């Protein structure tokens, strides 16, 4: 099982519309810049397949 964070909650969409970076992609955030990498569903599938995994299902 693999889980990923939601990078588009309402508060971050509003921040983006106001010209501010969402906290998950802000390189100056105290800790999130260390490990958050945004993936689309298709990119995550490609990465998993390349690593030898076969995704069985996806839930959102």
mmCIF file of N, CA, C and O in Angstrom:
data_model
loop_
_atom_site.group_PDB
_atom_site.id
_atom_site.type_symbol
_atom_site.label_atom_id
_atom_site.label_comp_id
_atom_site.label_asym_id
_atom_site.label_seq_id
_atom_site.Cartn_x
_atom_site.Cartn_y
_atom_site.Cartn_z
ATOM 1 N N UNK A 1 0.849 -1.167 0.000
ATOM 2 C CA UNK A 1 0.000 0.000 0.000
ATOM 3 C C UNK A 1 0.896 1.231 0.000
ATOM 4 O O UNK A 1 1.903 1.279 0.688
ATOM 5 N N UNK A 2 0.502 2.204 -0.773
ATOM 6 C CA UNK A 2 1.230 3.467 -0.870
ATOM 7 C C UNK A 2 0.224 4.592 -0.693
ATOM 8 O O UNK A 2 -0.858 4.555 -1.268
ATOM 9 N N UNK A 3 0.581 5.578 0.113
ATOM 10 C CA UNK A 3 -0.267 6.758 0.257
ATOM 11 C C UNK A 3 0.549 7.989 -0.100
ATOM 12 O O UNK A 3 1.766 8.009 0.044
ATOM 13 N N UNK A 4 -0.127 9.010 -0.568
ATOM 14 C CA UNK A 4 0.527 10.274 -0.902
ATOM 15 C C UNK A 4 -0.317 11.413 -0.338
ATOM 16 O O UNK A 4 -1.531 11.280 -0.197
ATOM 17 N N UNK A 5 0.305 12.536 -0.017
ATOM 18 C CA UNK A 5 -0.467 13.668 0.512
ATOM 19 C C UNK A 5 -1.273 14.360 -0.576
ATOM 20 O O UNK A 5 -0.931 14.293 -1.752
ATOM 21 N N UNK A 6 -2.335 15.014 -0.172
ATOM 22 C CA UNK A 6 -3.127 15.816 -1.084
ATOM 23 C C UNK A 6 -2.424 17.161 -1.238
ATOM 24 O O UNK A 6 -2.341 17.944 -0.299
ATOM 25 N N UNK A 7 -1.930 17.429 -2.431
ATOM 26 C CA UNK A 7 -1.212 18.685 -2.651
ATOM 27 C C UNK A 7 -2.119 19.824 -3.107
ATOM 28 O O UNK A 7 -1.643 20.898 -3.419
ATOM 29 N N UNK A 8 -3.419 19.571 -3.146
ATOM 30 C CA UNK A 8 -4.316 20.617 -3.622
ATOM 31 C C UNK A 8 -5.519 20.841 -2.717
ATOM 32 O O UNK A 8 -6.632 20.957 -3.192
ATOM 33 N N UNK A 9 -5.312 20.920 -1.386
ATOM 34 C CA UNK A 9 -6.462 21.240 -0.538
ATOM 35 C C UNK A 9 -6.909 22.682 -0.791
ATOM 36 O O UNK A 9 -6.165 23.496 -1.334
ATOM 37 N N UNK A 10 -8.115 22.977 -0.387
ATOM 38 C CA UNK A 10 -8.692 24.303 -0.644
ATOM 39 C C UNK A 10 -7.794 25.432 -0.154
ATOM 40 O O UNK A 10 -7.615 26.435 -0.853
ATOM 41 N N UNK A 11 -7.205 25.298 1.038
ATOM 42 C CA UNK A 11 -6.378 26.396 1.567
ATOM 43 C C UNK A 11 -5.171 26.672 0.678
ATOM 44 O O UNK A 11 -4.762 27.823 0.505
ATOM 45 N N UNK A 12 -4.597 25.641 0.086
ATOM 46 C CA UNK A 12 -3.438 25.856 -0.777
ATOM 47 C C UNK A 12 -3.841 26.400 -2.146
ATOM 48 O O UNK A 12 -3.114 27.172 -2.755
ATOM 49 N N UNK A 13 -5.004 26.009 -2.630
ATOM 50 C CA UNK A 13 -5.506 26.574 -3.891
ATOM 51 C C UNK A 13 -5.755 28.068 -3.734
ATOM 52 O O UNK A 13 -5.429 28.862 -4.617
ATOM 53 N N UNK A 14 -6.343 28.449 -2.597
ATOM 54 C CA UNK A 14 -6.586 29.868 -2.344
ATOM 55 C C UNK A 14 -5.273 30.633 -2.205
ATOM 56 O O UNK A 14 -5.151 31.758 -2.703
ATOM 57 N N UNK A 15 -4.290 30.038 -1.537
ATOM 58 C CA UNK A 15 -2.988 30.692 -1.410
ATOM 59 C C UNK A 15 -2.359 30.898 -2.783
ATOM 60 O O UNK A 15 -1.812 31.962 -3.074
ATOM 61 N N UNK A 16 -2.450 29.889 -3.640
ATOM 62 C CA UNK A 16 -1.887 29.993 -4.988
ATOM 63 C C UNK A 16 -2.574 31.112 -5.766
ATOM 64 O O UNK A 16 -1.912 31.910 -6.434
ATOM 65 N N UNK A 17 -3.895 31.193 -5.659
ATOM 66 C CA UNK A 17 -4.625 32.266 -6.352
ATOM 67 C C UNK A 17 -4.237 33.640 -5.828
ATOM 68 O O UNK A 17 -4.283 34.626 -6.561
ATOM 69 N N UNK A 18 -3.837 33.709 -4.563
ATOM 70 C CA UNK A 18 -3.415 34.979 -3.966
ATOM 71 C C UNK A 18 -1.946 35.288 -4.236
ATOM 72 O O UNK A 18 -1.415 36.273 -3.760
ATOM 73 N N UNK A 19 -1.273 34.405 -4.994
ATOM 74 C CA UNK A 19 0.117 34.653 -5.347
ATOM 75 C C UNK A 19 1.129 34.089 -4.367
ATOM 76 O O UNK A 19 2.311 34.416 -4.424
ATOM 77 N N UNK A 20 0.691 33.235 -3.443
ATOM 78 C CA UNK A 20 1.608 32.618 -2.488
ATOM 79 C C UNK A 20 1.792 31.147 -2.836
ATOM 80 O O UNK A 20 0.868 30.493 -3.303
ATOM 81 N N UNK A 21 2.967 30.620 -2.576
ATOM 82 C CA UNK A 21 3.244 29.217 -2.856
ATOM 83 C C UNK A 21 2.521 28.331 -1.854
ATOM 84 O O UNK A 21 2.537 28.618 -0.665
ATOM 85 N N UNK A 22 1.883 27.254 -2.329
ATOM 86 C CA UNK A 22 1.332 26.296 -1.374
ATOM 87 C C UNK A 22 2.451 25.765 -0.480
ATOM 88 O O UNK A 22 3.585 25.607 -0.918
ATOM 89 N N UNK A 23 2.136 25.488 0.762
ATOM 90 C CA UNK A 23 3.168 25.102 1.729
ATOM 91 C C UNK A 23 3.933 23.859 1.315
ATOM 92 O O UNK A 23 5.105 23.721 1.628
ATOM 93 N N UNK A 24 3.297 22.922 0.562
ATOM 94 C CA UNK A 24 3.981 21.697 0.184
ATOM 95 C C UNK A 24 5.097 21.911 -0.851
ATOM 96 O O UNK A 24 5.972 21.081 -0.992
ATOM 97 N N UNK A 25 5.040 23.002 -1.581
ATOM 98 C CA UNK A 25 6.071 23.243 -2.592
ATOM 99 C C UNK A 25 6.921 24.466 -2.270
ATOM 100 O O UNK A 25 7.676 24.931 -3.105
ATOM 101 N N UNK A 26 6.783 24.978 -1.071
ATOM 102 C CA UNK A 26 7.558 26.138 -0.644
ATOM 103 C C UNK A 26 8.941 25.683 -0.179
ATOM 104 O O UNK A 26 9.067 24.986 0.826
ATOM 105 N N UNK A 27 10.028 26.031 -0.897
ATOM 106 C CA UNK A 27 11.360 25.574 -0.507
ATOM 107 C C UNK A 27 11.844 26.157 0.817
ATOM 108 O O UNK A 27 12.835 25.695 1.364
ATOM 109 N N UNK A 28 11.144 27.139 1.364
ATOM 110 C CA UNK A 28 11.540 27.737 2.630
ATOM 111 C C UNK A 28 10.700 27.230 3.807
ATOM 112 O O UNK A 28 10.900 27.662 4.930
ATOM 113 N N UNK A 29 9.774 26.305 3.552
ATOM 114 C CA UNK A 29 8.970 25.745 4.638
ATOM 115 C C UNK A 29 9.891 25.013 5.608
ATOM 116 O O UNK A 29 10.860 24.374 5.196
ATOM 117 N N UNK A 30 9.636 25.081 6.916
ATOM 118 C CA UNK A 30 10.547 24.511 7.919
ATOM 119 C C UNK A 30 10.915 23.045 7.715
ATOM 120 O O UNK A 30 12.032 22.653 8.003
ATOM 121 N N UNK A 31 10.005 22.206 7.243
ATOM 122 C CA UNK A 31 10.364 20.792 7.098
ATOM 123 C C UNK A 31 9.830 20.135 5.828
ATOM 124 O O UNK A 31 10.390 19.150 5.378
ATOM 125 N N UNK A 32 8.763 20.645 5.233
ATOM 126 C CA UNK A 32 8.185 19.960 4.079
ATOM 127 C C UNK A 32 9.093 19.950 2.865
ATOM 128 O O UNK A 32 9.013 19.048 2.043
ATOM 129 N N UNK A 33 9.983 20.900 2.751
ATOM 130 C CA UNK A 33 10.878 20.938 1.586
ATOM 131 C C UNK A 33 11.834 19.754 1.580
ATOM 132 O O UNK A 33 12.421 19.425 0.561
ATOM 133 N N UNK A 34 11.988 19.088 2.708
ATOM 134 C CA UNK A 34 12.941 17.979 2.798
ATOM 135 C C UNK A 34 12.491 16.725 2.069
ATOM 136 O O UNK A 34 13.318 15.938 1.631
ATOM 137 N N UNK A 35 11.190 16.501 1.949
ATOM 138 C CA UNK A 35 10.749 15.213 1.420
ATOM 139 C C UNK A 35 9.557 15.240 0.480
ATOM 140 O O UNK A 35 9.238 14.215 -0.095
ATOM 141 N N UNK A 36 8.882 16.323 0.300
ATOM 142 C CA UNK A 36 7.695 16.338 -0.542
ATOM 143 C C UNK A 36 8.098 16.454 -2.017
ATOM 144 O O UNK A 36 8.832 17.343 -2.402
ATOM 145 N N UNK A 37 7.611 15.510 -2.810
ATOM 146 C CA UNK A 37 7.813 15.534 -4.253
ATOM 147 C C UNK A 37 6.446 15.349 -4.893
ATOM 148 O O UNK A 37 5.812 14.316 -4.691
ATOM 149 N N UNK A 38 5.961 16.342 -5.628
ATOM 150 C CA UNK A 38 4.627 16.199 -6.220
ATOM 151 C C UNK A 38 4.610 15.168 -7.343
ATOM 152 O O UNK A 38 5.503 15.137 -8.188
ATOM 153 N N UNK A 39 3.617 14.295 -7.341
ATOM 154 C CA UNK A 39 3.419 13.296 -8.386
ATOM 155 C C UNK A 39 1.997 13.393 -8.901
ATOM 156 O O UNK A 39 1.057 13.526 -8.123
ATOM 157 N N UNK A 40 1.833 13.269 -10.196
ATOM 158 C CA UNK A 40 0.509 13.028 -10.745
ATOM 159 C C UNK A 40 0.281 11.531 -10.665
ATOM 160 O O UNK A 40 1.228 10.754 -10.475
ATOM 161 N N UNK A 41 -0.968 11.098 -10.817
ATOM 162 C CA UNK A 41 -1.261 9.663 -10.767
ATOM 163 C C UNK A 41 -0.498 8.910 -11.849
ATOM 164 O O UNK A 41 0.074 7.846 -11.600
ATOM 165 N N UNK A 42 -0.440 9.466 -13.058
ATOM 166 C CA UNK A 42 0.253 8.764 -14.151
ATOM 167 C C UNK A 42 1.758 8.701 -13.916
ATOM 168 O O UNK A 42 2.394 7.681 -14.211
ATOM 169 N N UNK A 43 2.338 9.769 -13.381
ATOM 170 C CA UNK A 43 3.778 9.749 -13.111
ATOM 171 C C UNK A 43 4.107 8.756 -11.994
ATOM 172 O O UNK A 43 5.084 8.003 -12.097
ATOM 173 N N UNK A 44 3.293 8.710 -10.965
ATOM 174 C CA UNK A 44 3.528 7.763 -9.884
ATOM 175 C C UNK A 44 3.436 6.323 -10.398
ATOM 176 O O UNK A 44 4.247 5.471 -10.058
ATOM 177 N N UNK A 45 2.479 6.049 -11.264
ATOM 178 C CA UNK A 45 2.349 4.717 -11.862
ATOM 179 C C UNK A 45 3.602 4.363 -12.651
ATOM 180 O O UNK A 45 4.128 3.255 -12.537
ATOM 181 N N UNK A 46 4.109 5.300 -13.453
ATOM 182 C CA UNK A 46 5.320 5.045 -14.245
ATOM 183 C C UNK A 46 6.513 4.757 -13.342
ATOM 184 O O UNK A 46 7.309 3.853 -13.610
ATOM 185 N N UNK A 47 6.668 5.540 -12.279
ATOM 186 C CA UNK A 47 7.787 5.348 -11.353
ATOM 187 C C UNK A 47 7.690 3.976 -10.681
ATOM 188 O O UNK A 47 8.682 3.252 -10.580
ATOM 189 N N UNK A 48 6.488 3.609 -10.240
ATOM 190 C CA UNK A 48 6.300 2.308 -9.604
ATOM 191 C C UNK A 48 6.584 1.162 -10.571
ATOM 192 O O UNK A 48 7.250 0.188 -10.209
ATOM 193 N N UNK A 49 6.106 1.280 -11.800
ATOM 194 C CA UNK A 49 6.353 0.230 -12.797
ATOM 195 C C UNK A 49 7.839 0.108 -13.102
ATOM 196 O O UNK A 49 8.368 -1.000 -13.212
ATOM 197 N N UNK A 50 8.508 1.217 -13.226
ATOM 198 C CA UNK A 50 9.947 1.188 -13.502
ATOM 199 C C UNK A 50 10.719 0.533 -12.353
ATOM 200 O O UNK A 50 11.746 -0.098 -12.559
ATOM 201 N N UNK A 51 10.215 0.663 -11.131
ATOM 202 C CA UNK A 51 10.863 0.063 -9.964
ATOM 203 C C UNK A 51 10.478 -1.412 -9.782
ATOM 204 O O UNK A 51 10.910 -2.054 -8.837
ATOM 205 N N UNK A 52 9.641 -1.925 -10.690
ATOM 206 C CA UNK A 52 9.290 -3.329 -10.634
ATOM 207 C C UNK A 52 7.975 -3.641 -9.944
ATOM 208 O O UNK A 52 7.634 -4.810 -9.751
ATOM 209 N N UNK A 53 7.210 -2.624 -9.589
ATOM 210 C CA UNK A 53 5.914 -2.844 -8.943
ATOM 211 C C UNK A 53 4.809 -2.838 -9.989
ATOM 212 O O UNK A 53 4.947 -2.215 -11.034
ATOM 213 N N UNK A 54 3.738 -3.530 -9.699
ATOM 214 C CA UNK A 54 2.581 -3.552 -10.587
ATOM 215 C C UNK A 54 1.383 -3.013 -9.809
ATOM 216 O O UNK A 54 0.785 -3.732 -9.007
ATOM 217 N N UNK A 55 1.016 -1.742 -10.024
ATOM 218 C CA UNK A 55 -0.129 -1.173 -9.312
ATOM 219 C C UNK A 55 -1.403 -1.965 -9.610
ATOM 220 O O UNK A 55 -1.678 -2.304 -10.753
ATOM 221 N N UNK A 56 -2.143 -2.287 -8.563
ATOM 222 C CA UNK A 56 -3.365 -3.073 -8.717
ATOM 223 C C UNK A 56 -4.614 -2.214 -8.753
ATOM 224 O O UNK A 56 -5.577 -2.536 -9.441
ATOM 225 N N UNK A 57 -4.629 -1.146 -7.989
ATOM 226 C CA UNK A 57 -5.811 -0.295 -7.916
ATOM 227 C C UNK A 57 -5.398 1.092 -7.448
ATOM 228 O O UNK A 57 -4.314 1.283 -6.917
ATOM 229 N N UNK A 58 -6.319 2.035 -7.645
ATOM 230 C CA UNK A 58 -6.065 3.403 -7.191
ATOM 231 C C UNK A 58 -7.347 3.960 -6.607
ATOM 232 O O UNK A 58 -8.423 3.808 -7.176
ATOM 233 N N UNK A 59 -7.248 4.584 -5.443
ATOM 234 C CA UNK A 59 -8.383 5.243 -4.803
ATOM 235 C C UNK A 59 -8.010 6.687 -4.541
ATOM 236 O O UNK A 59 -6.881 6.989 -4.216
ATOM 237 N N UNK A 60 -8.974 7.554 -4.701
ATOM 238 C CA UNK A 60 -8.740 8.966 -4.397
ATOM 239 C C UNK A 60 -9.780 9.461 -3.440
ATOM 240 O O UNK A 60 -10.824 8.857 -3.271
#
